[in-house]
Amino acid sequence: MHFTDRPDAGRRLAGRLTHLAGEDIVVLGLPRGGVLVAAEVAEALGAPLDIIVVRKLGVPFQPELGMGAIGEDGVRVVNEEVMRATGTAEEELVAVEERERAELDRRARRYRGSGRRTGVRGRTAVVVDDGVATGSTARAACLIARGHGAARVVLAVPVAPEGWTARMQGAADELVCLSTPVGFLGIGQFYEDFAQTTDSEVIACLEQAADRLSGSDPGSAPQDAARSSTPPVADPEVVVHAGPVRLAGQLAVPEGATGLVVFAHGSGSSRHSPRNRSVATSLNKVGLATLLFDLLTAQEELDRANVFDTGLLARRLTDTTRWLLDQPEAQGLAVGYFGASTGAAAALWAAAEPGSQVVAVVSRGGRPDLAGPRLPAVTAPTLLIVGGEDEVVLDLNRQARAQLRCESRLAVVPGATHLFEEPGALAKVADLATEWFTGHLGPRAEPGG
């Protein structure tokens, strides 16, 4: 059995896990590649998605061959058979472990920000990877899940070598694998596309899974309700013209609108993002029009490289803005950009274009650093909103702000993590964005001022 890519493998694997539907499940992906598989499983089962960070301990002269693995909470699994066969000394193992431990800690901070996890105590933990080779990392992950109090551990993978179950004795309560082919040499052998997964893709999967389950953000509804009794503004579906490309969008224009905010979603997200929709609703209540649209076509989204192509997404944003300003309901309105996650880089990239019509930019948990050398060319006043517990992204925002030459502000929401899931955190984002846009958008506003 061969798989097109990791999402394809995840969809097929989910079909073998339908017997778990209805159980109290948490799907745990192994970064990086396993998270793309796990995301499809979590969506199919309607379950939350989290990660277990593990690192393979590769033989020094043959790193792709695992002689063990380490995981969070000090978990360590050593394959004595591989060490003997390769003549690897204990001191060599220790040196490899020290290096990999530093990378494990970096990834855990990068992916989680605050280090918060989805609780598995008393629940069924479904550990998912893109395949099993030696089994060390999968075994370590299962041990971590069990150590956190999972009532039951299920290990599910698309492909593994014959006899793989013997290596998992005592690690998991149930083992699921789609294919155990003869002549197994490596996991990538059974994928048409086995390109290395990036940190950004892992974070995007976690964000999308959180958005899917949240529907609305904890703590945000009461503040929004109290902010205004104005009835919600309809946001009819529109077909956005971005040059020759046609994209799905939702345009909401309050009566007497004084400005227009275009949303640039994070990697892989869409116009249905509940977090962005929550912010858009707050903007509508103070008389600002909003456009939420998909930056890529359905076909383009199949190529994961497009999802992280900042230049492409910025061009889509620029083309969409030009089209939008020609629409009767938008004529005469000053335009702002609201970028989330990697969408913030696209917003700033587009705002830096010569002749840009953008008057103001707001970034939520954004990656403005990905706009790189474009940052000094941005003239639109820019607000960077970051969670106080999102330490890595906060540092990247500080570095990016140092490159901006326009009016700018860094607003830190105390206690908030990357997704602003904490009670009241998203409402604070909406308040900050509303204040920034109402202060800079209006009929007489000019770009850059």
XYZ file of C-alpha atoms in Angstrom:
449
model
C 0.000 0.000 0.000
C 1.299 3.458 -0.957
C 0.087 6.865 0.200
C -0.031 10.132 -1.726
C 1.125 12.125 1.296
C 0.634 12.283 5.052
C -2.908 13.744 4.972
C -3.933 10.943 2.595
C -2.463 8.394 5.011
C -4.311 10.062 7.891
C -7.664 9.906 6.139
C -7.200 6.224 5.388
C -5.993 5.475 8.894
C -9.056 7.211 10.329
C -11.208 4.691 8.463
C -9.673 1.931 10.576
C -10.351 3.759 13.825
C -14.093 4.303 13.539
C -14.650 1.817 16.373
C -13.253 4.487 18.709
C -15.978 6.978 17.827
C -17.979 7.881 20.905
C -15.114 7.232 23.318
C -13.446 10.037 25.256
C -10.456 10.361 22.924
C -7.395 12.573 22.618
C -5.349 12.191 19.423
C -1.619 12.709 19.988
C 0.589 13.276 16.953
C 4.364 12.845 16.899
C 6.042 15.959 15.454
C 6.722 16.635 12.931
C 5.341 14.363 10.187
C 3.027 12.414 12.446
C 1.022 15.540 13.266
C -0.213 15.856 9.664
C -1.474 12.267 9.860
C -2.936 12.777 13.326
C -4.790 15.942 12.266
C -6.868 13.944 9.782
C -7.594 11.272 12.380
C -8.651 13.855 14.962
C -10.966 15.599 12.507
C -12.603 12.343 11.405
C -13.194 11.257 15.013
C -14.211 14.720 16.207
C -11.479 14.563 18.831
C -8.997 17.121 20.189
C -5.487 17.101 18.736
C -2.305 17.500 20.750
C 1.309 16.407 20.423
C 3.844 14.239 22.182
C 7.345 15.482 21.452
C 9.876 12.695 20.993
C 13.292 12.530 19.355
C 15.024 9.579 17.759
C 18.519 8.805 18.989
C 20.323 8.039 15.759
C 23.478 5.930 15.487
C 26.335 8.471 15.176
C 27.587 7.239 11.807
C 24.095 6.346 10.531
C 21.645 8.892 12.024
C 18.623 7.520 10.169
C 19.000 4.254 12.151
C 17.485 4.668 15.592
C 19.221 3.168 18.610
C 16.620 4.615 20.946
C 14.435 7.622 21.606
C 13.765 10.266 24.224
C 10.556 12.058 25.052
C 9.055 14.694 27.266
C 9.131 14.163 31.037
C 12.514 12.441 30.846
C 11.288 9.313 29.038
C 14.163 7.334 27.505
C 13.984 4.159 25.397
C 17.168 2.400 24.279
C 17.396 -0.383 21.689
C 20.260 -2.480 23.048
C 20.157 -4.744 20.003
C 20.896 -1.867 17.621
C 23.641 -0.540 19.886
C 25.361 -3.922 19.964
C 25.004 -4.489 16.221
C 26.493 -1.087 15.404
C 29.156 -1.109 18.098
C 27.882 2.142 19.600
C 29.452 2.961 22.955
C 27.514 4.297 25.943
C 29.361 7.633 25.835
C 28.344 8.051 22.192
C 24.724 7.432 23.171
C 24.985 10.061 25.921
C 26.408 12.635 23.468
C 23.590 12.024 20.984
C 20.995 12.198 23.755
C 22.310 15.530 25.015
C 22.048 17.052 21.550
C 18.591 15.639 20.885
C 17.307 16.690 24.312
C 18.098 20.319 23.462
C 16.145 20.000 20.197
C 13.256 18.270 21.963
C 12.980 21.113 24.463
C 13.104 23.677 21.651
C 10.292 21.997 19.765
C 8.125 21.622 22.856
C 8.432 25.359 23.546
C 7.879 26.225 19.873
C 4.750 24.143 19.456
C 3.122 24.772 22.816
C 4.280 28.211 23.815
C 3.106 27.976 27.415
C 3.662 24.232 27.633
C -0.016 23.525 28.294
C -1.298 20.123 27.227
C -4.644 18.522 26.605
C -5.303 16.282 29.588
C -5.374 12.537 28.884
C -6.008 11.246 32.393
C -8.815 8.695 32.324
C -9.205 9.042 28.543
C -8.205 7.016 25.477
C -4.947 8.339 24.033
C -4.588 7.627 20.311
C -0.889 8.007 19.489
C -0.329 8.612 15.764
C 2.827 8.736 13.645
C 3.454 8.620 9.899
C 4.947 5.137 10.278
C 7.074 2.883 12.452
C 10.626 1.826 11.599
C 12.566 0.697 14.670
C 9.658 1.672 16.911
C 11.683 3.540 19.524
C 9.946 6.909 19.147
C 6.478 5.365 19.023
C 7.210 3.336 22.135
C 8.480 6.419 23.969
C 5.334 8.341 23.009
C 3.069 5.582 24.293
C 4.951 5.487 27.580
C 4.512 9.252 27.964
C 0.769 8.998 27.339
C 0.473 6.202 29.881
C 2.549 8.172 32.358
C 0.089 11.050 32.065
C -2.721 8.774 33.212
C -4.332 7.647 29.956
C -6.844 4.885 30.713
C -6.076 3.251 27.383
C -3.345 3.790 24.786
C -3.877 3.065 21.093
C -0.930 3.309 18.702
C -2.019 3.880 15.094
C 0.274 4.174 12.065
C -0.155 3.847 8.292
C 2.844 1.564 7.685
C 5.325 -0.567 9.640
C 7.647 -3.525 9.010
C 6.580 -7.114 9.544
C 6.816 -8.169 13.167
C 6.552 -4.591 14.450
C 4.029 -5.488 17.133
C 6.648 -7.454 19.091
C 8.573 -4.196 19.623
C 5.521 -2.554 21.171
C 4.872 -5.146 23.872
C 3.584 -3.413 26.985
C 3.629 0.052 25.401
C 0.085 0.190 23.993
C -3.216 -1.572 24.625
C -4.132 -1.654 20.937
C -2.011 -1.510 17.778
C -3.424 -0.416 14.427
C -1.495 -0.444 11.145
C -2.786 -0.267 7.578
C 0.136 -2.019 5.904
C 3.101 -4.222 6.897
C 4.768 -4.723 3.501
C 7.524 -7.178 2.685
C 10.816 -5.501 1.815
C 10.337 -2.595 4.237
C 13.418 -0.351 4.097
C 12.045 2.923 5.429
C 8.790 4.802 5.986
C 9.326 7.229 3.089
C 9.456 4.288 0.692
C 5.654 4.074 0.884
C 4.813 7.749 0.326
C 4.770 9.563 -3.006
C 5.353 12.825 -1.136
C 7.412 12.434 2.039
C 8.805 15.970 2.174
C 10.034 17.149 5.557
C 7.288 18.717 7.642
C 8.016 22.204 8.985
C 7.403 23.649 12.438
C 4.896 26.046 10.871
C 2.865 23.148 9.471
C 2.741 21.508 12.892
C 1.541 24.734 14.527
C -1.019 25.266 11.757
C -2.469 21.779 12.322
C -2.804 22.445 16.053
C -4.451 25.833 15.433
C -6.934 24.423 12.936
C -7.858 21.564 15.261
C -8.423 24.006 18.128
C -10.544 26.249 15.893
C -12.582 23.265 14.734
C -13.495 22.203 18.250
C -13.875 25.594 19.886
C -16.671 26.995 17.724
C -16.309 30.103 19.848
C -13.580 31.107 22.220
C -13.981 30.629 25.984
C -14.764 33.820 27.748
C -15.328 35.871 24.618
C -19.106 35.678 24.321
C -20.010 37.541 27.534
C -17.705 40.449 26.686
C -19.008 40.628 23.125
C -22.602 40.577 24.342
C -21.913 43.323 26.824
C -20.050 45.443 24.276
C -23.116 46.175 22.179
C -26.722 45.168 21.723
C -26.476 45.903 17.998
C -27.870 42.992 15.976
C -25.261 40.997 14.063
C -24.370 42.206 10.582
C -25.050 39.745 7.786
C -21.941 38.516 6.006
C -23.165 37.156 2.661
C -20.994 34.834 0.611
C -19.167 36.576 -2.217
C -16.870 35.461 -5.011
C -13.601 37.322 -4.577
C -11.623 38.178 -7.716
C -7.883 37.956 -7.016
C -6.484 38.571 -10.471
C -7.501 35.554 -12.610
C -8.322 33.464 -9.518
C -11.772 33.195 -7.942
C -11.972 32.687 -4.172
C -14.779 32.203 -1.661
C -15.358 35.021 0.800
C -17.755 36.572 3.301
C -18.309 40.319 3.207
C -20.064 42.152 6.027
C -20.791 45.874 5.563
C -22.604 47.676 8.412
C -24.809 50.602 7.491
C -22.690 53.751 7.367
C -19.413 51.808 7.506
C -16.384 54.021 8.142
C -13.644 51.569 7.134
C -12.969 48.079 5.872
C -10.780 45.350 7.395
C -9.535 42.454 5.248
C -8.533 39.294 7.139
C -5.455 37.258 6.227
C -5.771 33.888 7.937
C -2.975 31.766 9.321
C -1.437 28.820 7.522
C -4.117 26.451 6.313
C -6.969 28.331 8.014
C -9.998 29.679 6.174
C -12.776 32.240 6.208
C -14.578 30.007 8.715
C -11.928 30.515 11.446
C -14.001 31.100 14.617
C -11.322 33.321 16.153
C -11.159 35.659 13.201
C -14.935 35.634 12.872
C -15.217 36.621 16.537
C -12.905 39.595 15.981
C -14.741 40.502 12.768
C -18.052 40.592 14.641
C -16.584 43.033 17.155
C -15.372 45.267 14.326
C -18.778 45.165 12.639
C -20.399 46.391 15.862
C -18.374 49.618 15.759
C -19.160 50.277 12.097
C -16.238 48.628 10.330
C -16.840 46.396 7.326
C -14.974 43.085 7.151
C -13.958 40.618 4.460
C -12.949 37.078 5.382
C -11.870 35.003 2.399
C -9.858 31.931 1.461
C -6.456 32.954 0.161
C -6.094 29.716 -1.852
C -8.369 27.648 -4.050
C -9.249 24.120 -2.976
C -6.859 22.751 -5.602
C -4.015 25.001 -4.468
C -4.438 23.905 -0.867
C -3.534 20.353 -1.900
C 0.045 21.560 -2.400
C 1.260 22.306 1.113
C 4.013 24.551 -0.240
C 1.346 27.104 -1.239
C 0.072 27.319 2.333
C 3.424 28.701 3.476
C 4.272 30.812 0.402
C 4.167 34.297 1.944
C 4.791 36.031 -1.385
C 1.894 34.216 -3.064
C -0.495 34.940 -0.194
C 0.543 38.596 -0.162
C -0.179 38.900 -3.897
C -3.608 37.388 -3.320
C -4.227 39.939 -0.607
C -3.134 42.816 -2.861
C -5.230 41.612 -5.817
C -8.243 41.100 -3.573
C -7.916 44.606 -2.129
C -7.863 46.139 -5.606
C -10.974 44.200 -6.578
C -12.713 45.043 -3.314
C -12.196 48.773 -3.621
C -14.004 48.683 -6.963
C -17.125 47.197 -5.378
C -19.954 49.697 -4.752
C -20.270 48.838 -1.053
C -16.547 49.397 -0.445
C -15.858 52.514 -2.462
C -14.439 55.355 -0.403
C -13.574 53.167 2.581
C -10.075 53.100 4.039
C -8.618 49.601 4.243
C -6.884 47.787 7.084
C -5.406 44.293 7.282
C -5.868 41.864 10.171
C -3.350 39.018 9.963
C -3.286 35.920 12.164
C -0.281 33.632 12.572
C 1.516 33.357 9.194
C -1.221 35.514 7.662
C 0.349 38.461 9.481
C 3.470 38.061 7.330
C 1.340 38.147 4.183
C -0.473 41.263 5.429
C 2.752 43.132 6.121
C 4.306 41.950 2.861
C 1.309 43.292 0.954
C 1.289 46.521 2.990
C 4.909 47.102 1.953
C 4.075 47.080 -1.770
C 4.513 50.413 -3.580
C 1.175 52.161 -3.888
C -0.448 50.025 -1.199
C -3.883 51.271 -0.160
C -3.535 49.874 3.359
C -4.017 52.369 6.174
C -3.469 50.135 9.230
C -2.342 46.596 10.093
C -3.081 44.417 13.125
C -1.348 41.095 13.807
C -2.786 38.457 16.188
C -0.241 35.911 17.372
C 1.491 36.650 14.099
C 4.770 35.857 12.441
C 5.767 39.297 11.102
C 9.365 38.084 10.984
C 8.439 36.000 7.928
C 7.991 39.253 5.983
C 11.748 39.688 6.444
C 13.338 42.513 4.449
C 9.906 43.904 3.536
C 9.309 45.207 7.054
C 11.205 48.531 6.743
C 9.044 49.409 3.713
C 5.743 49.175 5.637
C 4.219 52.622 6.155
C 0.834 51.640 7.614
C 0.638 51.941 11.424
C 1.042 48.412 12.771
C -0.196 46.802 15.990
C 1.375 43.487 17.022
C -0.736 41.513 19.543
C 0.947 38.557 21.243
C 0.073 36.342 24.194
C 2.299 36.828 27.212
C 2.867 33.067 27.493
C 3.653 32.674 23.778
C 7.322 33.281 24.469
C 8.889 32.234 21.157
C 6.428 34.223 19.044
C 6.718 37.179 21.423
C 10.474 37.260 20.873
C 10.016 37.054 17.090
C 7.570 39.974 17.238
C 10.010 42.076 19.208
C 12.689 41.415 16.598
C 10.310 42.211 13.745
C 9.107 45.427 15.351
C 12.710 46.632 15.552
C 12.774 46.525 11.747
C 9.589 48.542 11.264
C 10.009 52.231 10.427
C 6.316 53.096 10.679
C 4.199 53.851 13.729
C 3.995 50.575 15.654
C 3.013 49.096 18.984
C 3.523 45.714 20.620
C 0.582 44.759 22.845
C 1.059 41.764 25.140
C -2.027 40.000 26.511
C -0.978 38.725 29.972
C -1.429 35.006 30.549
C -2.494 34.277 26.968
C -1.018 31.502 24.855
C -0.688 31.339 21.074
C -4.373 30.651 20.369
C -5.715 33.102 22.993
C -7.868 30.311 24.422
C -7.870 31.635 27.969
C -11.074 33.261 29.282
C -11.252 36.865 28.126
C -8.061 36.663 26.003
C -9.744 36.842 22.601
C -12.049 39.613 23.820
C -8.924 41.589 24.708
C -7.592 40.995 21.195
C -10.866 42.281 19.758
C -10.731 45.381 21.974
C -7.161 46.160 20.950
C -7.902 45.649 17.261
C -11.058 47.732 17.445
C -9.240 50.601 19.114
C -6.412 50.497 16.569
C -8.623 50.339 13.508
C -11.127 52.948 14.662
C -8.201 55.240 15.421
C -6.643 54.860 11.978
C -9.461 54.060 9.540
C -12.013 56.545 8.317
C -13.143 58.394 5.193
C -10.340 60.938 5.451
C -7.538 58.543 6.431
C -4.573 58.334 4.093
C -2.234 55.358 3.590
C 0.664 55.493 6.023
C -1.030 57.976 8.287
